XYZ file of N, CA and C in Angstrom:
165
model
N -30.995 -12.225 29.823
C -30.189 -14.432 28.866
C -31.725 -13.896 28.496
N -32.119 -14.125 26.671
C -32.773 -14.518 26.296
C -33.344 -15.523 26.585
N -34.564 -15.992 26.463
C -35.442 -17.396 26.693
C -35.482 -17.984 25.518
N -34.061 -18.830 25.838
C -34.728 -19.975 24.182
C -36.448 -20.741 23.419
N -36.213 -21.037 22.784
C -38.120 -21.057 22.561
C -37.754 -23.087 21.957
N -38.574 -23.568 21.958
C -39.545 -24.054 21.988
C -37.773 -25.654 21.459
N -37.872 -24.912 19.533
C -36.964 -24.980 19.617
C -35.902 -25.756 18.980
N -34.974 -24.925 19.689
C -33.873 -24.467 20.223
C -33.237 -24.662 21.293
N -34.558 -25.460 22.218
C -34.585 -25.984 23.800
C -34.543 -27.839 22.682
N -34.862 -27.751 22.012
C -34.779 -29.202 21.923
C -33.850 -29.688 20.565
N -32.615 -28.759 19.981
C -31.937 -28.541 18.874
C -31.036 -28.913 19.965
N -30.656 -27.666 21.250
C -29.944 -27.930 21.076
C -30.204 -29.400 22.663
N -30.402 -29.671 23.297
C -30.246 -31.546 23.623
C -29.603 -32.295 22.722
N -31.224 -32.489 21.922
C -30.487 -33.394 20.492
C -28.952 -33.070 20.806
N -28.151 -32.411 19.460
C -26.916 -31.847 19.651
C -26.095 -32.766 21.041
N -26.003 -32.520 21.784
C -25.681 -32.084 23.535
C -25.512 -34.868 22.881
N -26.625 -33.878 23.324
C -27.482 -35.802 23.525
C -26.057 -36.712 22.454
N -26.173 -36.535 20.934
C -25.696 -36.891 19.964
C -24.084 -36.778 20.418
N -23.656 -35.726 20.439
C -22.008 -35.402 20.912
C -21.089 -36.554 20.775
N -22.657 -37.303 22.686
C -22.012 -37.906 23.302
C -21.737 -39.780 23.197
N -22.941 -39.697 22.136
C -23.320 -40.793 21.038
C -23.677 -41.483 21.721
N -24.832 -40.729 22.491
C -25.807 -41.347 23.250
C -27.821 -40.907 22.615
N -28.865 -41.227 22.741
C -29.653 -41.734 22.066
C -30.729 -40.823 22.695
N -31.936 -39.659 21.940
C -33.180 -39.809 22.510
C -34.205 -40.606 23.487
N -34.412 -41.963 24.181
C -35.663 -41.732 23.964
C -36.682 -42.380 23.912
N -37.106 -40.633 25.179
C -38.190 -39.915 25.076
C -37.672 -38.846 25.376
N -38.641 -37.764 24.472
C -38.018 -36.046 25.277
C -39.596 -35.599 25.527
N -39.837 -34.844 26.646
C -40.783 -34.035 25.844
C -41.272 -32.937 27.870
N -39.736 -31.790 26.537
C -39.974 -30.242 27.309
C -40.611 -29.917 27.872
N -42.504 -29.963 27.837
C -43.069 -29.119 28.282
C -43.302 -29.688 30.116
N -43.286 -31.163 29.969
C -42.822 -31.451 31.279
C -41.808 -31.702 31.627
N -40.931 -31.917 30.972
C -39.226 -31.365 31.383
C -39.345 -32.676 31.646
N -39.223 -34.172 30.786
C -38.540 -35.323 30.772
C -37.986 -35.808 29.899
N -36.961 -36.201 30.779
C -35.799 -36.775 29.325
C -35.111 -37.959 29.647
N -36.142 -39.166 28.589
C -34.567 -40.449 28.550
C -33.696 -40.238 28.173
N -32.866 -41.121 27.828
C -31.224 -41.259 27.010
C -31.154 -42.036 27.427
N -30.900 -42.976 25.915
C -29.843 -44.119 26.216
C -28.097 -43.833 25.328
N -27.206 -45.144 25.685
C -26.459 -44.913 25.372
C -25.325 -45.932 26.189
N -23.785 -46.444 25.927
C -23.072 -46.221 27.262
C -22.855 -45.462 28.224
N -23.097 -46.734 30.332
C -22.957 -46.056 30.749
C -22.783 -44.808 30.801
N -21.186 -44.636 30.245
C -20.357 -43.645 30.656
C -20.918 -42.031 29.886
N -21.192 -43.138 28.064
C -21.659 -42.008 27.825
C -23.142 -41.243 28.897
N -23.920 -41.491 29.137
C -25.006 -41.320 30.185
C -24.255 -40.931 30.737
N -23.324 -41.143 31.616
C -23.314 -40.058 31.856
C -22.443 -39.201 32.025
N -21.235 -38.740 30.919
C -21.413 -37.369 31.173
C -22.593 -36.735 29.797
N -23.318 -37.434 29.408
C -24.595 -36.707 28.697
C -25.541 -35.705 29.788
N -25.528 -36.644 30.990
C -26.492 -36.342 31.314
C -25.594 -35.410 32.452
N -24.602 -35.167 33.029
C -24.040 -33.328 33.230
C -23.730 -32.505 32.797
N -23.435 -32.923 30.805
C -23.148 -31.646 30.788
C -25.043 -31.329 29.881
N -26.020 -31.615 30.165
C -28.051 -32.067 30.111
C -27.321 -30.940 31.285
N -26.906 -31.684 32.253
C -27.773 -30.886 33.344
C -26.704 -29.513 33.468
N -25.998 -28.889 33.496
C -25.300 -27.437 33.209
C -25.872 -26.736 32.255
N -26.154 -27.374 31.379
C -27.388 -26.745 29.953
C -28.825 -25.802 30.837
N -29.197 -27.254 31.542
C -30.594 -26.931 31.784
C -30.759 -25.967 32.898
N -29.638 -26.246 34.309
C -30.023 -25.610 34.773
C -30.072 -23.922 35.155
């Protein structure tokens, strides 16, 4: 499997967050920090998909 570039990782995270109707409050790829905002149910679904992608 090929390692994603930093830009590709940011783009995929942004796509997943937007798909769930959330927004990025803070994104620091180097330090593995991500804070999202949105309705509680949407944040939960977004977090679960991001966990699968980033694991």
